[in-house]
Amino acid sequence: MKIIDARLRPPLKDYLRCNLYRDPKKTQAWSDNFLMKLSPAAEQRDAALLYQEMDEAGVTLGVMTGRQSPDMGHVSNDDLMAIVTEQPGRFVGVAGVDGSNPAAALAEIERTVVNGNLHAAGMEPGCGDIPMYVDDARLYPIYQYCMEHGIPMFLMGGGGNGPDLSFSNPEHIDRVCRDFPHLTIVNMHGSYPWIPQVLFSCMCHSNMYLAPDMYMYNMPGVQDYVVAANGFLKDRFLFGSGYPYIPLKQAVDLFLDMPFREEVLPNILYRNMARVLGLDMD
């Protein structure tokens, strides 16, 4: 069975300069919340060990997202494009853009997605120099451009995605889905912890895909995600690890132990994300 990991940050290039790998004690402290221990690849910052870990877990592709955050670090899109070129069978890239400068964001999406080898655009508006909710009007030209050009938009919709808990409230991403009904939106971190609210939003808006990623593991409320994935979200729910916080083999094993219906697993493990990114469904 093929598996696409919707949120995998490898120990390569700019990622190594982010807090994820620069401060392993802090990363492990966060992993403790999920009852996890960092894998040897993450601890040793060793890409070769990660590739072994991916093979052992059966992860076919890892989706990498760019980042521009004063607190969490900077991952350049040039680095993502280089990784995709060097490891085309292992990774696909999502161009990270800074929504506080819409003109620059549009130029970057054109450079790296329309004319480059990245497959989508992504923003973390609450984590930038100027924290914004995802439904901030300043971001709307970016959504409009992506909708018109058929470019999926990955939004950090949950978890620690802003100065306070209000930034993960799904009412904000709900408005974006309403205002741009033909834009494919991937909600990273699945609007955790607002699970019932975001699931209702997904039921109302067929353009929202949900990737709870690391919040699927040993966290309260997971059973509600599973119920939705077995039903109305079977074609829009996405597997993700949140690596390096969650080791890949444990992520896959725990995910497969959840009470998903067998017939939906190919969709949520591979086909749904392949459809979002325009990859070969076979």
Tab-separated table of C-alpha atoms in Angstrom:
chain	number	residue	atom	x	y	z
A	1	MET	CA	0.000	0.000	0.000
A	2	LYS	CA	1.366	3.408	-0.993
A	3	ILE	CA	1.547	6.143	1.637
A	4	ILE	CA	1.967	9.901	1.243
A	5	ASP	CA	2.914	11.736	4.439
A	6	ALA	CA	1.172	15.116	4.320
A	7	ARG	CA	3.614	16.788	6.745
A	8	LEU	CA	7.193	15.552	6.798
A	9	ARG	CA	10.122	17.875	7.552
A	10	PRO	CA	13.398	16.106	6.607
A	11	PRO	CA	16.794	16.853	8.202
A	12	LEU	CA	18.029	18.628	5.086
A	13	LYS	CA	19.201	22.147	4.176
A	14	ASP	CA	17.172	24.947	5.820
A	15	TYR	CA	15.198	22.516	7.963
A	16	LEU	CA	18.375	21.882	9.942
A	17	ARG	CA	18.440	25.548	10.926
A	18	CYS	CA	14.861	25.513	12.210
A	19	ASN	CA	13.911	24.860	15.824
A	20	LEU	CA	12.781	21.379	14.784
A	21	TYR	CA	16.389	20.216	14.477
A	22	ARG	CA	18.384	23.036	16.027
A	23	ASP	CA	16.938	22.422	19.504
A	24	PRO	CA	16.431	18.635	19.890
A	25	LYS	CA	15.648	18.911	23.611
A	26	LYS	CA	12.772	21.274	22.888
A	27	THR	CA	11.558	19.043	20.061
A	28	GLN	CA	11.664	15.993	22.319
A	29	ALA	CA	9.806	17.900	25.023
A	30	TRP	CA	7.015	18.582	22.527
A	31	SER	CA	7.075	14.934	21.361
A	32	ASP	CA	6.576	13.900	24.987
A	33	ASN	CA	3.060	15.328	24.709
A	34	PHE	CA	2.307	12.570	22.194
A	35	LEU	CA	4.123	9.901	24.266
A	36	MET	CA	6.778	9.693	21.566
A	37	LYS	CA	10.560	9.518	21.397
A	38	LEU	CA	12.405	11.078	18.486
A	39	SER	CA	13.730	8.615	15.943
A	40	PRO	CA	17.512	8.161	15.475
A	41	ALA	CA	17.257	10.025	12.160
A	42	ALA	CA	15.755	13.041	13.912
A	43	GLU	CA	18.124	12.894	16.875
A	44	GLN	CA	21.203	12.564	14.657
A	45	ARG	CA	19.913	14.929	11.951
A	46	ASP	CA	20.728	12.213	9.419
A	47	ALA	CA	18.884	12.161	6.094
A	48	ALA	CA	20.179	8.694	5.160
A	49	LEU	CA	18.604	7.316	8.327
A	50	LEU	CA	15.374	9.109	7.439
A	51	TYR	CA	15.278	7.380	4.051
A	52	GLN	CA	15.628	4.029	5.819
A	53	GLU	CA	12.869	5.074	8.198
A	54	MET	CA	10.596	5.996	5.280
A	55	ASP	CA	11.215	2.649	3.585
A	56	GLU	CA	10.576	0.709	6.782
A	57	ALA	CA	7.335	2.599	7.382
A	58	GLY	CA	6.207	2.285	3.754
A	59	VAL	CA	6.065	6.058	3.244
A	60	THR	CA	6.248	6.581	-0.510
A	61	LEU	CA	6.398	10.388	-0.524
A	62	GLY	CA	6.856	13.113	2.048
A	63	VAL	CA	5.189	16.500	1.551
A	64	MET	CA	7.504	19.351	2.596
A	65	THR	CA	6.279	22.882	3.243
A	66	GLY	CA	8.299	26.075	3.153
A	67	ARG	CA	8.289	28.364	6.169
A	68	GLN	CA	8.978	31.982	7.064
A	69	SER	CA	8.565	32.390	10.807
A	70	PRO	CA	10.590	34.584	13.156
A	71	ASP	CA	10.092	32.072	15.966
A	72	MET	CA	10.121	28.668	14.262
A	73	GLY	CA	12.638	29.321	11.512
A	74	HIS	CA	12.974	29.863	7.776
A	75	VAL	CA	12.785	27.171	5.086
A	76	SER	CA	13.443	28.633	1.658
A	77	ASN	CA	11.556	27.493	-1.405
A	78	ASP	CA	14.863	27.273	-3.265
A	79	ASP	CA	15.932	24.613	-0.772
A	80	LEU	CA	12.665	22.736	-1.315
A	81	MET	CA	13.133	22.837	-5.089
A	82	ALA	CA	16.682	21.536	-4.692
A	83	ILE	CA	15.535	18.664	-2.447
A	84	VAL	CA	12.828	17.698	-4.946
A	85	THR	CA	15.419	17.713	-7.734
A	86	GLU	CA	17.863	15.635	-5.696
A	87	GLN	CA	15.241	13.233	-4.281
A	88	PRO	CA	12.337	13.242	-6.781
A	89	GLY	CA	11.033	9.870	-5.643
A	90	ARG	CA	10.965	10.816	-1.977
A	91	PHE	CA	9.570	14.334	-1.638
A	92	VAL	CA	7.154	16.848	-3.098
A	93	GLY	CA	7.261	20.500	-2.113
A	94	VAL	CA	4.769	23.170	-1.084
A	95	ALA	CA	5.991	26.745	-1.566
A	96	GLY	CA	5.818	28.688	1.675
A	97	VAL	CA	4.913	32.360	1.222
A	98	ASP	CA	4.573	35.328	3.560
A	99	GLY	CA	1.027	36.644	3.388
A	100	SER	CA	1.983	40.018	4.875
A	101	ASN	CA	3.416	40.948	1.462
A	102	PRO	CA	0.826	39.769	-1.083
A	103	ALA	CA	2.675	41.065	-4.146
A	104	ALA	CA	5.856	39.230	-3.185
A	105	ALA	CA	3.831	36.118	-2.305
A	106	LEU	CA	2.186	36.060	-5.737
A	107	ALA	CA	5.534	36.485	-7.471
A	108	GLU	CA	6.989	33.645	-5.417
A	109	ILE	CA	4.100	31.298	-6.218
A	110	GLU	CA	4.514	32.068	-9.905
A	111	ARG	CA	8.269	31.469	-9.697
A	112	THR	CA	8.225	28.229	-7.706
A	113	VAL	CA	4.884	26.594	-8.550
A	114	VAL	CA	3.705	27.896	-11.929
A	115	ASN	CA	7.252	27.941	-13.348
A	116	GLY	CA	9.013	25.704	-10.818
A	117	ASN	CA	8.847	22.145	-9.526
A	118	LEU	CA	6.734	22.739	-6.400
A	119	HIS	CA	3.150	21.470	-6.394
A	120	ALA	CA	1.217	23.854	-4.164
A	121	ALA	CA	1.397	27.017	-2.069
A	122	GLY	CA	1.252	27.268	1.695
A	123	MET	CA	0.926	29.908	4.395
A	124	GLU	CA	1.202	30.067	8.174
A	125	PRO	CA	-0.336	33.534	8.643
A	126	GLY	CA	-0.462	33.408	12.422
A	127	CYS	CA	3.253	32.646	12.727
A	128	GLY	CA	4.683	35.497	10.681
A	129	ASP	CA	6.178	38.831	11.656
A	130	ILE	CA	2.657	40.250	11.487
A	131	PRO	CA	0.302	37.547	12.863
A	132	MET	CA	-2.874	37.323	10.810
A	133	TYR	CA	-5.921	35.098	10.814
A	134	VAL	CA	-6.273	33.046	7.646
A	135	ASP	CA	-9.381	35.043	6.675
A	136	ASP	CA	-7.555	38.382	6.839
A	137	ALA	CA	-8.570	40.418	3.793
A	138	ARG	CA	-4.903	41.063	2.965
A	139	LEU	CA	-4.560	37.386	2.075
A	140	TYR	CA	-7.497	37.277	-0.326
A	141	PRO	CA	-5.546	38.233	-3.486
A	142	ILE	CA	-3.322	35.202	-2.853
A	143	TYR	CA	-6.322	32.893	-2.526
A	144	GLN	CA	-7.869	34.387	-5.648
A	145	TYR	CA	-4.697	33.827	-7.666
A	146	CYS	CA	-4.361	30.227	-6.506
A	147	MET	CA	-8.025	29.488	-7.225
A	148	GLU	CA	-7.756	30.926	-10.738
A	149	HIS	CA	-4.603	28.909	-11.454
A	150	GLY	CA	-5.745	25.643	-9.863
A	151	ILE	CA	-3.022	25.762	-7.193
A	152	PRO	CA	-3.856	24.036	-3.882
A	153	MET	CA	-3.401	26.122	-0.743
A	154	PHE	CA	-1.971	24.544	2.426
A	155	LEU	CA	-2.919	26.510	5.548
A	156	MET	CA	-1.644	25.911	9.067
A	157	GLY	CA	-5.100	25.684	10.582
A	158	GLY	CA	-4.482	24.285	14.055
A	159	GLY	CA	-2.044	23.581	16.842
A	160	GLY	CA	0.402	26.352	17.741
A	161	ASN	CA	-0.414	28.421	14.682
A	162	GLY	CA	-0.559	31.862	16.265
A	163	PRO	CA	-0.142	33.945	19.402
A	164	ASP	CA	-3.231	32.407	21.040
A	165	LEU	CA	-5.855	29.702	20.597
A	166	SER	CA	-8.149	31.908	18.536
A	167	PHE	CA	-5.872	31.468	15.502
A	168	SER	CA	-6.829	27.777	15.293
A	169	ASN	CA	-10.563	28.465	15.570
A	170	PRO	CA	-11.969	26.990	12.337
A	171	GLU	CA	-14.410	29.836	11.823
A	172	HIS	CA	-11.528	31.630	10.058
A	173	ILE	CA	-10.690	28.868	7.585
A	174	ASP	CA	-14.419	28.228	7.171
A	175	ARG	CA	-14.806	31.743	5.752
A	176	VAL	CA	-11.950	31.197	3.291
A	177	CYS	CA	-13.584	27.974	2.071
A	178	ARG	CA	-16.877	29.833	1.677
A	179	ASP	CA	-15.385	32.795	-0.166
A	180	PHE	CA	-13.214	30.665	-2.499
A	181	PRO	CA	-15.336	27.573	-3.191
A	182	HIS	CA	-13.170	26.402	-6.097
A	183	LEU	CA	-9.883	26.647	-4.171
A	184	THR	CA	-8.561	23.363	-2.790
A	185	ILE	CA	-7.583	24.060	0.827
A	186	VAL	CA	-5.543	21.670	2.969
A	187	ASN	CA	-6.013	22.308	6.677
A	188	MET	CA	-2.727	21.309	8.321
A	189	HIS	CA	-2.976	20.275	11.996
A	190	GLY	CA	-6.712	19.794	11.375
A	191	SER	CA	-7.798	22.873	13.379
A	192	TYR	CA	-6.865	21.003	16.541
A	193	PRO	CA	-8.264	21.279	19.214
A	194	TRP	CA	-11.534	22.524	17.673
A	195	ILE	CA	-12.429	19.096	16.290
A	196	PRO	CA	-16.271	19.019	16.183
A	197	GLN	CA	-16.351	22.540	14.781
A	198	VAL	CA	-13.905	21.860	11.948
A	199	LEU	CA	-15.590	18.583	11.065
A	200	PHE	CA	-18.883	20.412	10.628
A	201	SER	CA	-17.086	22.979	8.473
A	202	CYS	CA	-15.654	20.169	6.329
A	203	MET	CA	-19.126	18.710	5.957
A	204	CYS	CA	-20.368	22.087	4.693
A	205	HIS	CA	-17.390	22.876	2.424
A	206	SER	CA	-16.261	20.203	-0.010
A	207	ASN	CA	-13.074	22.112	-0.862
A	208	MET	CA	-11.469	21.574	2.577
A	209	TYR	CA	-9.088	18.641	3.032
A	210	LEU	CA	-8.127	17.754	6.597
A	211	ALA	CA	-4.677	16.668	7.805
A	212	PRO	CA	-4.550	16.467	11.633
A	213	ASP	CA	-1.061	14.905	11.258
A	214	MET	CA	0.678	14.740	14.672
A	215	TYR	CA	-2.568	15.439	16.544
A	216	MET	CA	-3.779	11.962	15.538
A	217	TYR	CA	-1.384	10.274	17.968
A	218	ASN	CA	-2.286	9.703	21.624
A	219	MET	CA	-4.371	12.873	21.724
A	220	PRO	CA	-7.952	13.499	22.933
A	221	GLY	CA	-10.642	13.678	20.276
A	222	VAL	CA	-8.966	11.427	17.700
A	223	GLN	CA	-12.021	9.170	17.577
A	224	ASP	CA	-14.038	12.024	16.063
A	225	TYR	CA	-11.521	12.425	13.230
A	226	VAL	CA	-11.789	8.671	12.571
A	227	VAL	CA	-15.584	8.743	12.460
A	228	ALA	CA	-15.476	11.545	9.887
A	229	ALA	CA	-12.778	9.815	7.809
A	230	ASN	CA	-14.922	6.685	7.685
A	231	GLY	CA	-17.865	8.715	6.441
A	232	PHE	CA	-18.254	12.049	4.693
A	233	LEU	CA	-14.510	12.848	4.771
A	234	LYS	CA	-13.320	9.593	3.196
A	235	ASP	CA	-12.236	11.436	0.043
A	236	ARG	CA	-10.678	14.429	1.861
A	237	PHE	CA	-8.949	13.072	4.963
A	238	LEU	CA	-5.136	12.902	4.819
A	239	PHE	CA	-2.510	10.868	6.621
A	240	GLY	CA	0.372	12.852	8.126
A	241	SER	CA	3.029	12.311	10.751
A	242	GLY	CA	4.225	15.811	11.626
A	243	TYR	CA	7.752	14.378	11.487
A	244	PRO	CA	10.145	14.759	13.262
A	245	TYR	CA	7.790	14.987	16.260
A	246	ILE	CA	6.331	11.548	15.457
A	247	PRO	CA	8.589	8.705	14.184
A	248	LEU	CA	7.322	7.388	10.871
A	249	LYS	CA	6.957	3.692	11.726
A	250	GLN	CA	5.020	4.482	14.884
A	251	ALA	CA	2.864	6.973	13.001
A	252	VAL	CA	1.918	4.406	10.356
A	253	ASP	CA	1.444	1.559	12.846
A	254	LEU	CA	-0.740	3.634	15.191
A	255	PHE	CA	-2.737	4.995	12.257
A	256	LEU	CA	-3.430	1.508	10.901
A	257	ASP	CA	-4.481	0.341	14.359
A	258	MET	CA	-7.239	2.957	14.455
A	259	PRO	CA	-10.725	1.731	13.493
A	260	PHE	CA	-10.672	2.988	9.918
A	261	ARG	CA	-12.786	1.034	7.453
A	262	GLU	CA	-10.480	-0.995	5.231
A	263	GLU	CA	-11.967	0.395	2.039
A	264	VAL	CA	-11.140	4.017	2.961
A	265	LEU	CA	-7.471	3.416	3.807
A	266	PRO	CA	-6.131	3.668	0.220
A	267	ASN	CA	-7.837	7.053	-0.047
A	268	ILE	CA	-6.635	8.596	3.207
A	269	LEU	CA	-3.142	7.100	3.005
A	270	TYR	CA	-2.416	7.971	-0.632
A	271	ARG	CA	-5.094	8.764	-3.176
A	272	ASN	CA	-6.579	11.877	-1.543
A	273	MET	CA	-3.229	13.660	-1.316
A	274	ALA	CA	-2.219	12.434	-4.761
A	275	ARG	CA	-5.375	14.060	-6.118
A	276	VAL	CA	-4.644	17.341	-4.320
A	277	LEU	CA	-1.112	17.485	-5.717
A	278	GLY	CA	-1.977	16.234	-9.198
A	279	LEU	CA	0.177	13.123	-8.864
A	280	ASP	CA	-0.153	9.780	-10.621
A	281	MET	CA	-3.050	7.995	-8.934
A	282	ASP	CA	-1.651	4.587	-9.962
